[in-house]
mmCIF file of C-alpha atoms in Angstrom:
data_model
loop_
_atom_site.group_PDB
_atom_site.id
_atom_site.type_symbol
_atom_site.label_atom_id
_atom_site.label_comp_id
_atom_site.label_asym_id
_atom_site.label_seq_id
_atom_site.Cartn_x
_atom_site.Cartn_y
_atom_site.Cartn_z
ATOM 1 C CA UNK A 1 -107.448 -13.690 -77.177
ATOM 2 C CA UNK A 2 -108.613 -17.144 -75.922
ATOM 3 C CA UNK A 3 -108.265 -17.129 -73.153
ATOM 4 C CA UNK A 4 -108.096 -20.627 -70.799
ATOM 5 C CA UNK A 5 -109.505 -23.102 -73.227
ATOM 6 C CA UNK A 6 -110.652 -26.642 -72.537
ATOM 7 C CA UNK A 7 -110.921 -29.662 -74.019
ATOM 8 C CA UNK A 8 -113.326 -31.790 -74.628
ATOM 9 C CA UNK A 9 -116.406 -29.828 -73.428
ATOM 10 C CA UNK A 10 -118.569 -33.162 -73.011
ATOM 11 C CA UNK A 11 -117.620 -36.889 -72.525
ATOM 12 C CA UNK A 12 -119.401 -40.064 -71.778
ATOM 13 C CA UNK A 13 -116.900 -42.802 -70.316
ATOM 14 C CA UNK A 14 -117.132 -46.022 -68.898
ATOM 15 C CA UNK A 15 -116.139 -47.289 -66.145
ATOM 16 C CA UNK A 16 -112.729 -47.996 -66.246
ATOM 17 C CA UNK A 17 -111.755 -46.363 -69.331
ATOM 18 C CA UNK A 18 -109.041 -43.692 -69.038
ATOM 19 C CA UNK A 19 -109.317 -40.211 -70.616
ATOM 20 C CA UNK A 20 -107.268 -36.885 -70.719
ATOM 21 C CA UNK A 21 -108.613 -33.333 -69.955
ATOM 22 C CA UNK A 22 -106.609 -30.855 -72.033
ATOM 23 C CA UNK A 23 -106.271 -27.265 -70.903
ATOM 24 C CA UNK A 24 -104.279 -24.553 -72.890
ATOM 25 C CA UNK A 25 -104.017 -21.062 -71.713
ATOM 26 C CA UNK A 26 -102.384 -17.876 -73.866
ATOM 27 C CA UNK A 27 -102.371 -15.259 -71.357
ATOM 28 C CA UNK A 28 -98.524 -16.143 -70.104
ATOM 29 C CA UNK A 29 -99.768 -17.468 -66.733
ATOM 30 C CA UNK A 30 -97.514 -19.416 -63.990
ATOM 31 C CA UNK A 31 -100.284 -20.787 -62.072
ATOM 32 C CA UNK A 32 -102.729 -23.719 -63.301
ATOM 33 C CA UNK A 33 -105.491 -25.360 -61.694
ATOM 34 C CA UNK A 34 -107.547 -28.117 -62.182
ATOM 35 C CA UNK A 35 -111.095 -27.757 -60.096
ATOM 36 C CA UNK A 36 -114.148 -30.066 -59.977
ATOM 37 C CA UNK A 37 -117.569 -29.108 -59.116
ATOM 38 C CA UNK A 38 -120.341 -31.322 -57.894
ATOM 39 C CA UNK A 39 -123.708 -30.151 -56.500
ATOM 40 C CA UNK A 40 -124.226 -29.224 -53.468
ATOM 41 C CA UNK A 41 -120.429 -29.286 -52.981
ATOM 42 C CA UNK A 42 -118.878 -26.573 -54.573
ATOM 43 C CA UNK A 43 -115.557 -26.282 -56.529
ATOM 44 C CA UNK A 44 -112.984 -27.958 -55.049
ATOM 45 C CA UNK A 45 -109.170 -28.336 -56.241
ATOM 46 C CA UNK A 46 -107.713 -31.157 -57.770
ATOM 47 C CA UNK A 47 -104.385 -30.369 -58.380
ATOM 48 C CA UNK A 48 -102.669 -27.254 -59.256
ATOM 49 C CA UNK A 49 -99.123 -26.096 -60.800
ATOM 50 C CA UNK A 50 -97.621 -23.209 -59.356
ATOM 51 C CA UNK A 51 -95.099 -23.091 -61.927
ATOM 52 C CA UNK A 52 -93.723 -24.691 -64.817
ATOM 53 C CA UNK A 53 -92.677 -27.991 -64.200
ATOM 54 C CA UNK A 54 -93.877 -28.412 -60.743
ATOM 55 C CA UNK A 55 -97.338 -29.532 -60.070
ATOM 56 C CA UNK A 56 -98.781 -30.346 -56.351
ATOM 57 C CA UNK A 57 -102.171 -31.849 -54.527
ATOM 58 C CA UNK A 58 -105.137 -30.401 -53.977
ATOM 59 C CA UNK A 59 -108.401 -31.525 -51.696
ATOM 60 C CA UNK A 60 -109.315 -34.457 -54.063
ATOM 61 C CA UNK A 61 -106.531 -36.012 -55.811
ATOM 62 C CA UNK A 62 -107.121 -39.515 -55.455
ATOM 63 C CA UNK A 63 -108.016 -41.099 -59.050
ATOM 64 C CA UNK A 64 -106.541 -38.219 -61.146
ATOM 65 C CA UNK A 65 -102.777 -37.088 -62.528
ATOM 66 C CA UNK A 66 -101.794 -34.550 -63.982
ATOM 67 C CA UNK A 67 -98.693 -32.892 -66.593
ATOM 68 C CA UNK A 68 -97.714 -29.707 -66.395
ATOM 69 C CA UNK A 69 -96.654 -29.806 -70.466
ATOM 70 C CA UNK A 70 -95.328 -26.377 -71.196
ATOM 71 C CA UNK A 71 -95.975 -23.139 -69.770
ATOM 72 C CA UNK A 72 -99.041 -22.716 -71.302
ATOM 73 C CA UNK A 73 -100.588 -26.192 -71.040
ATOM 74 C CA UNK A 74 -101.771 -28.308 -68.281
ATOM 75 C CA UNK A 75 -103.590 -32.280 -68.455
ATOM 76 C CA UNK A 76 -105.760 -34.157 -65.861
ATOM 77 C CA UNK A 77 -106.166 -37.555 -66.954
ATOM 78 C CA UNK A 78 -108.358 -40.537 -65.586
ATOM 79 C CA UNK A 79 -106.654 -43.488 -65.527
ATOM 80 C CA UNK A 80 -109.523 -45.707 -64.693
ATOM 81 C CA UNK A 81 -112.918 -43.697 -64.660
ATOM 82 C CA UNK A 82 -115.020 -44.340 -61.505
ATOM 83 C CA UNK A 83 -119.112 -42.993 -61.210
ATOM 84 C CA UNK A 84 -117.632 -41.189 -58.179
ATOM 85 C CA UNK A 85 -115.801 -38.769 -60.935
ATOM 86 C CA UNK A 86 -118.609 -37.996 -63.132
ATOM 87 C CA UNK A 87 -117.900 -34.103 -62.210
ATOM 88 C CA UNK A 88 -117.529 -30.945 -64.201
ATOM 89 C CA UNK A 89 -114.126 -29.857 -64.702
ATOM 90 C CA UNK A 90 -112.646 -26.535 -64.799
ATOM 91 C CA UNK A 91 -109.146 -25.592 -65.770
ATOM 92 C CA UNK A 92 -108.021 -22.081 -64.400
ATOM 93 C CA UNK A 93 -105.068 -20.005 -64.441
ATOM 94 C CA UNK A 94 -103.833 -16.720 -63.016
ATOM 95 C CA UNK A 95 -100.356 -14.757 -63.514
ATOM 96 C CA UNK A 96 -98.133 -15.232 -60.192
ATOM 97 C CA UNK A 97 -97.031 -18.753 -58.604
ATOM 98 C CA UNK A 98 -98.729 -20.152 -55.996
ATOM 99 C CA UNK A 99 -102.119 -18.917 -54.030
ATOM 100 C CA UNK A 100 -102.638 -15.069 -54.294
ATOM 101 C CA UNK A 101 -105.197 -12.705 -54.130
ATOM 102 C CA UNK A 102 -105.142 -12.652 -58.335
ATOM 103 C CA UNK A 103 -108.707 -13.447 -59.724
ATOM 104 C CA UNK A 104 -108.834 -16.616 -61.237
ATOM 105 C CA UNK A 105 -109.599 -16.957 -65.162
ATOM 106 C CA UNK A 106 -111.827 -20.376 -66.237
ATOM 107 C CA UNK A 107 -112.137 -22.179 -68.745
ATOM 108 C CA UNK A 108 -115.567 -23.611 -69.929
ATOM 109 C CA UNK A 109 -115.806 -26.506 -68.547
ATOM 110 C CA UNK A 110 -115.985 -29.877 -68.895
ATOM 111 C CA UNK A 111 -119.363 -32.175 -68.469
ATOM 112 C CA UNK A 112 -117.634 -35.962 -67.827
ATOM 113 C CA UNK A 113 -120.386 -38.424 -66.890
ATOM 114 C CA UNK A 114 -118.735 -42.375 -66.185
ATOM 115 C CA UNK A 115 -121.151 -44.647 -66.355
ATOM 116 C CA UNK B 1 -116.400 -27.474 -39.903
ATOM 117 C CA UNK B 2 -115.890 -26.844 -43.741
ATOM 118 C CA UNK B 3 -113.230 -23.879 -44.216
ATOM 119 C CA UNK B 4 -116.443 -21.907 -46.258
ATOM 120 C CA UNK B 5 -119.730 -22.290 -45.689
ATOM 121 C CA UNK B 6 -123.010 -20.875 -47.672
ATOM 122 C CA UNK B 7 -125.700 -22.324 -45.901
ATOM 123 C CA UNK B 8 -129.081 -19.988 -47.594
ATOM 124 C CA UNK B 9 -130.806 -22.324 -50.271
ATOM 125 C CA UNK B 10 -131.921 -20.345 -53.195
ATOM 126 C CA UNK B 11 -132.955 -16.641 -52.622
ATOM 127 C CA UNK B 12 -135.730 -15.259 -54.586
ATOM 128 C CA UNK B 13 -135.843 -11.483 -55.040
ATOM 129 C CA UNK B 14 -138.265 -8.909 -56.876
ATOM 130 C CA UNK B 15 -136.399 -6.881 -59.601
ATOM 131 C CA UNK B 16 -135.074 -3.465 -58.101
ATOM 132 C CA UNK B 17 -134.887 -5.266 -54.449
ATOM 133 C CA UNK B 18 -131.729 -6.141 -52.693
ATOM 134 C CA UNK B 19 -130.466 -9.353 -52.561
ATOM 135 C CA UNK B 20 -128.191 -10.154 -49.708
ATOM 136 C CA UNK B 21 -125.871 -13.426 -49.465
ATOM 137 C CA UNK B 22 -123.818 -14.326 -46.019
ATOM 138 C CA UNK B 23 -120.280 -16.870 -46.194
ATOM 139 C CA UNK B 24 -118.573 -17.816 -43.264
ATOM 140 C CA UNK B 25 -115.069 -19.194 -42.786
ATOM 141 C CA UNK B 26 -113.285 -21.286 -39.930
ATOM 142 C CA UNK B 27 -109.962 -20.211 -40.281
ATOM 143 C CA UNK B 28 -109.235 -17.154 -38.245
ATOM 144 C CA UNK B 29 -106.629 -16.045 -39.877
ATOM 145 C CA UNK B 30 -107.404 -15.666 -43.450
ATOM 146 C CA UNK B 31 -106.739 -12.717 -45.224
ATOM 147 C CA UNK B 32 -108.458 -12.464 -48.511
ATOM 148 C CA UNK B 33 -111.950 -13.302 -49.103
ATOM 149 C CA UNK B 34 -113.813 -13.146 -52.902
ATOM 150 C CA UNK B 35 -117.014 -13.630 -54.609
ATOM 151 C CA UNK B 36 -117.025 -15.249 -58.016
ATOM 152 C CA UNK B 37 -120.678 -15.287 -60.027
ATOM 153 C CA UNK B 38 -121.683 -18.161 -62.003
ATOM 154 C CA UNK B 39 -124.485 -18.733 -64.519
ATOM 155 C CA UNK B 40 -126.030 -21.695 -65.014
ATOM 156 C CA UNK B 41 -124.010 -23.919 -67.697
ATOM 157 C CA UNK B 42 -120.645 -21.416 -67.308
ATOM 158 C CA UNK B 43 -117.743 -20.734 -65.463
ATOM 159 C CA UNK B 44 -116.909 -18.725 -62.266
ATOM 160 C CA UNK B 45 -115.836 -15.275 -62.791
ATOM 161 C CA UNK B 46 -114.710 -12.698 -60.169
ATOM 162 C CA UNK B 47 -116.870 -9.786 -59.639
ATOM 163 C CA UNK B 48 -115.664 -9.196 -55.617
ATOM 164 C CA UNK B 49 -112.893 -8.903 -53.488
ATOM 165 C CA UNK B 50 -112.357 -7.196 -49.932
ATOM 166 C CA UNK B 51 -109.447 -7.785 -47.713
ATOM 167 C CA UNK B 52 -110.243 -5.166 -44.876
ATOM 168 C CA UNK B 53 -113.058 -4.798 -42.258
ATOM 169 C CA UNK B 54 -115.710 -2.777 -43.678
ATOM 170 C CA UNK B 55 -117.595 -2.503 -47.197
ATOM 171 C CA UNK B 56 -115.976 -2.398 -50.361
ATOM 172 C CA UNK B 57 -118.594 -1.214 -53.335
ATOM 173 C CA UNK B 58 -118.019 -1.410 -57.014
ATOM 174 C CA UNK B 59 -120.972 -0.425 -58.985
ATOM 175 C CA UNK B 60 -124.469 -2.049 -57.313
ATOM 176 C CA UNK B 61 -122.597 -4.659 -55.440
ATOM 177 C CA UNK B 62 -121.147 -4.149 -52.115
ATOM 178 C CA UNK B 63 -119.036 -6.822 -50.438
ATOM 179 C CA UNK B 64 -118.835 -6.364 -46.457
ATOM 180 C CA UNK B 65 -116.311 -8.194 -44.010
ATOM 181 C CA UNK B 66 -115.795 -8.964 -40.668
ATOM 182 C CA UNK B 67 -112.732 -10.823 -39.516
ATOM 183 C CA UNK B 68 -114.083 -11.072 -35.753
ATOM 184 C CA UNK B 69 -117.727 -12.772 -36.689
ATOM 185 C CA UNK B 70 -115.545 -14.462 -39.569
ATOM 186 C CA UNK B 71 -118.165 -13.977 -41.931
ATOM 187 C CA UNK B 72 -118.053 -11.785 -45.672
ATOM 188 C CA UNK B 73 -121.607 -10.922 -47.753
ATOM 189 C CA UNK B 74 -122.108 -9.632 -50.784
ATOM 190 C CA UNK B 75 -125.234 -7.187 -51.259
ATOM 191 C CA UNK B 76 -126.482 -6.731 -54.519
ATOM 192 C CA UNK B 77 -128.895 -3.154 -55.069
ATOM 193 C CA UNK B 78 -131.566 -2.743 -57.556
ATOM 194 C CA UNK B 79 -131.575 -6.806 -58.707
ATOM 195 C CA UNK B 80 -131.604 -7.029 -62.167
ATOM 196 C CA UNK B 81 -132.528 -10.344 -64.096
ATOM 197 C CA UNK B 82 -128.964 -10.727 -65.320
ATOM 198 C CA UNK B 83 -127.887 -11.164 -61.715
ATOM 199 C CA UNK B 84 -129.724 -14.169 -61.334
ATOM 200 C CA UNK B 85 -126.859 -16.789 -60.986
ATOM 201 C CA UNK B 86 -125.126 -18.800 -58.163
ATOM 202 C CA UNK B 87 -122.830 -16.487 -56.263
ATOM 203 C CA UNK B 88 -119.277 -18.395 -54.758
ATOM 204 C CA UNK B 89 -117.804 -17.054 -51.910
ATOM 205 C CA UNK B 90 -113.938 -17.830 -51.942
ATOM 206 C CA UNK B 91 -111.526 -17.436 -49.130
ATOM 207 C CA UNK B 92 -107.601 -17.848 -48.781
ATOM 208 C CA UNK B 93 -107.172 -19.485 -45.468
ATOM 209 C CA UNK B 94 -103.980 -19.330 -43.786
ATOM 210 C CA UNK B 95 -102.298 -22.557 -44.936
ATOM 211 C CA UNK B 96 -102.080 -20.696 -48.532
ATOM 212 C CA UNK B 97 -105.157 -22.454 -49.916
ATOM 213 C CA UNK B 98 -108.018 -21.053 -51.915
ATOM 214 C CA UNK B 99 -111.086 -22.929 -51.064
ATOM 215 C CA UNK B 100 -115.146 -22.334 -52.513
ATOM 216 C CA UNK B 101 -118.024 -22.517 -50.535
ATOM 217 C CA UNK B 102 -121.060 -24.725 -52.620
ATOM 218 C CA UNK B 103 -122.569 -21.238 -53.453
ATOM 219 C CA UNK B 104 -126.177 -19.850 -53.478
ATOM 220 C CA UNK B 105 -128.403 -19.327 -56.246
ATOM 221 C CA UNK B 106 -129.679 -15.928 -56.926
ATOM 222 C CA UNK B 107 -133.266 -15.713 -58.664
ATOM 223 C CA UNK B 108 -134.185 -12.455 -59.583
ATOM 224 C CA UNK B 109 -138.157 -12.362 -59.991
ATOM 225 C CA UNK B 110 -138.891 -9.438 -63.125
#
């Protein structure tokens, strides 16, 4: 069992190159979640999809998109890096729609510098 | 005011001490408040959550809240090396979001 996995787990762009962060989950989850976490700042959502087919802002949208594929996957893609998203990524899922008290399941990670 | 806040820098403890971390919130009316650890280089998981006044213990960790003060810790007893990590506090405020404080790092000193 997999799990939430993540792809890539390292990636060097530059600056305005675009780039998409893939993130597959096999545990039949409704909610997905894209997080980013700087230091000194904590993790802090991107955007999330409560559902299949339905995705919806976070705190810190601005630069990023996202596709809610399938059930199972969900992408964040750059369309023109900035140094101001040089950020790890984390995907997440957890079974119900929308915010609940359900612990969240990560994936790895992602290490994106933009240079 | 940010919605969590973790404001300790990194606590060093002795192995077999407590180590004790604080998180506030500004939204009076959340209802569900978590602790995720996270070792250097990995992801969050959960290891807390508490949703009534009082402690809550599961094993040698003991998560305490208080809505009044607004504030939820996380005591951990007899520190062991593998607890050294950064420790998330995580709190559903009530507009239906989930938001992290920055964390604090836990070094446990063998």
């Amino acid at each position: 069992n997999a799990g939430v996995t993540q792809t890539p787990k390292f990636q060097v762009l530059k600056t305005g190159q675009s780039m998409t962060l893939q993130c597959a989950q096999d545990m039949n989850h409704n909610s997905m979640y894209w997080y980013r976490q700087d230091p000194g700042m904590g993790l802090r959502l991107i955007y999330y999809s409560a559902s299949e087919g339905t995705t919806d802002k976070g705190e810190v949208p601005n630069g990023y998109n996202v596709s809610r594929l399938n059930k199972r996957e969900f992408s964040l893609r750059l369309e023109s890096a900035a140094p101001s998203q040089t950020s790890v990524y984390f995907c997440a899922s957890n079974h119900s729609p929308g915010i609940t008290n359900e612990k969240l399941f990560f994936g790895s990670g992602t290490q994106l510098s933009v240079l | 005011q940010k919605e969590v806040e973790q404001n300790s820098g990194p606590l060093s403890v002795p192995e077999g001490a407590i180590a004790s971390l604080n998180c506030t919130y500004s939204d009076r009316v959340s209802q569900s408040f978590f602790w995720y650890r996270q070792y250097s280089g990995k992801s969050p998981e959960l290891i807390m959550s508490i949703y009534s006044n009082g402690d809550k213990e599961d094993g040698r960790f003991t998560a305490q809240l208080n809505k009044a003060s607004q504030y939820v810790s996380l005591l951990i007893r007899d520190s062991q090396p593998s607890d050294s990590a950064t420790y998330l506090c995580a709190v559903i405020s009530g507009n239906n979001r989930l938001a992290f404080g920055k964390g604090n790092q836990v070094v446990v000193i063998p």
